[in-house]
XYZ file of C-alpha atoms in Angstrom:
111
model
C -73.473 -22.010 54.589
C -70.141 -20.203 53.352
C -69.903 -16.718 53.439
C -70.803 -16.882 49.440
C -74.361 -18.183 50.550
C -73.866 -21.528 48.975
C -73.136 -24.847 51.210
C -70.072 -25.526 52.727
C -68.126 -28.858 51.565
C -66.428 -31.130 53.681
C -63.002 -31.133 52.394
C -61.619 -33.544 54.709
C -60.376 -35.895 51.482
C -58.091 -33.312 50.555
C -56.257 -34.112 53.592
C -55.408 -37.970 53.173
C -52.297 -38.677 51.928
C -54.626 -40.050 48.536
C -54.950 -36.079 47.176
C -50.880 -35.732 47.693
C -50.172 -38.985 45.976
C -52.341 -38.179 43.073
C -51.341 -34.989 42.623
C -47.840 -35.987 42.572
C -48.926 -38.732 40.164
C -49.862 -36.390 37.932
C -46.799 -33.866 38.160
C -44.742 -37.150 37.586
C -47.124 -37.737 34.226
C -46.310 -33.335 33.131
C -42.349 -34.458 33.643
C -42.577 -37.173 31.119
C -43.879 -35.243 28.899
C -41.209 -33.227 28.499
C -39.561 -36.270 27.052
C -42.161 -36.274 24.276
C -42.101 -32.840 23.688
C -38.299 -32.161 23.743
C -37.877 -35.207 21.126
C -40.836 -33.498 19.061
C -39.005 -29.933 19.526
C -35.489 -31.348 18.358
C -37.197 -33.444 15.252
C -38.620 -29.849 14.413
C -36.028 -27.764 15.055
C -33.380 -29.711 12.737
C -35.675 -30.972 9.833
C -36.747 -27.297 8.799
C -35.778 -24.864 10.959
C -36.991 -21.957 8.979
C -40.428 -22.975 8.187
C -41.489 -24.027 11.790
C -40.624 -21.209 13.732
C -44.177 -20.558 15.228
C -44.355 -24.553 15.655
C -41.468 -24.909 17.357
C -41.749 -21.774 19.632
C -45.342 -23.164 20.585
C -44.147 -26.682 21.279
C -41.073 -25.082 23.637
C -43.451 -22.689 25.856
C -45.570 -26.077 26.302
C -42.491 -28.251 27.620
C -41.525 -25.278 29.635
C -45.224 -24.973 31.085
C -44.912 -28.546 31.556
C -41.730 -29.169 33.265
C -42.746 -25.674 35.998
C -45.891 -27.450 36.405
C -45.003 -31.153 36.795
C -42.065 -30.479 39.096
C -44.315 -28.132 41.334
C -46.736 -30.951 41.429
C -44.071 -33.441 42.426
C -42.649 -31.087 44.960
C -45.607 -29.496 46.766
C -48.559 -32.273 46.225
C -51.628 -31.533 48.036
C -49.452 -28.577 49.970
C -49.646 -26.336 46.503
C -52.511 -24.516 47.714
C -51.765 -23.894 51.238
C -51.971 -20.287 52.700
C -49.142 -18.587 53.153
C -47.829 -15.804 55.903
C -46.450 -12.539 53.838
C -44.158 -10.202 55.423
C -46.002 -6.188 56.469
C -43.523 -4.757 53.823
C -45.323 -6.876 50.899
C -48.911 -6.267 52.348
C -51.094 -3.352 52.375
C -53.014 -2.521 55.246
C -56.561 -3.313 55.384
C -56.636 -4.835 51.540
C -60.002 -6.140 51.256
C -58.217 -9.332 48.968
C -55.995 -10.674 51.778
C -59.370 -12.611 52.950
C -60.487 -13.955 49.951
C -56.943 -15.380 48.685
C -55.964 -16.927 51.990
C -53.136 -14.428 52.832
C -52.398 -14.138 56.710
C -50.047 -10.416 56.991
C -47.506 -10.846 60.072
C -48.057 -9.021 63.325
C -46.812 -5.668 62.998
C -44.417 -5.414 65.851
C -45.239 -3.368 68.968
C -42.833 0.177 69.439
């Protein structure tokens, strides 16, 4: 049981090297889509650039979603999720949601 009250998995898979390389897989597939999406940004831009504003400023926020995504993929893999350790000054003592979002504060040091 997890402290939700539903069953524990075994995520054991997510630590094979498998998880990583498809994850990375799939940040390579968001990078070459920017190719696609640049070439279908520069078509729009220069045919009519007056009557695709909305078109074209849609099509740039996805190949910028795309490239921050695919090149996080590529970079982290299966390490994107991992907890991380914040400093005291960005923490607040006692916050109920440093549990539930995996963040470990630093030891306050002793005076």
């Amino acid at each position: 049981m997890n402290r939700y009250g539903g069953q524990s998995r075994d995520h054991s898979r997510l630590s094979t090297g498998w998880a990583s390389l498809a994850l990375r897989g799939a940040g390579l597939c968001l990078i070459a889509s920017v190719v696609v999406e640049g070439r279908a940004l520069f078509t729009l831009v220069h045919i009519h650039p007056a009557d695709r504003a909305i078109g074209a400023l849609l099509l740039g926020m996805l190949a910028f979603v795309s490239a921050s995504a695919g090149t996080a993929l590529i970079m982290l893999g299966r390490h994107l999720f991992d907890p991380i350790t914040l400093s005291p000054r960005w923490t607040r003592r006692g916050s109920a949601d440093q549990a539930v979002i995996g963040i470990r504060p630093l030891p306050r040091p002793e005076a």
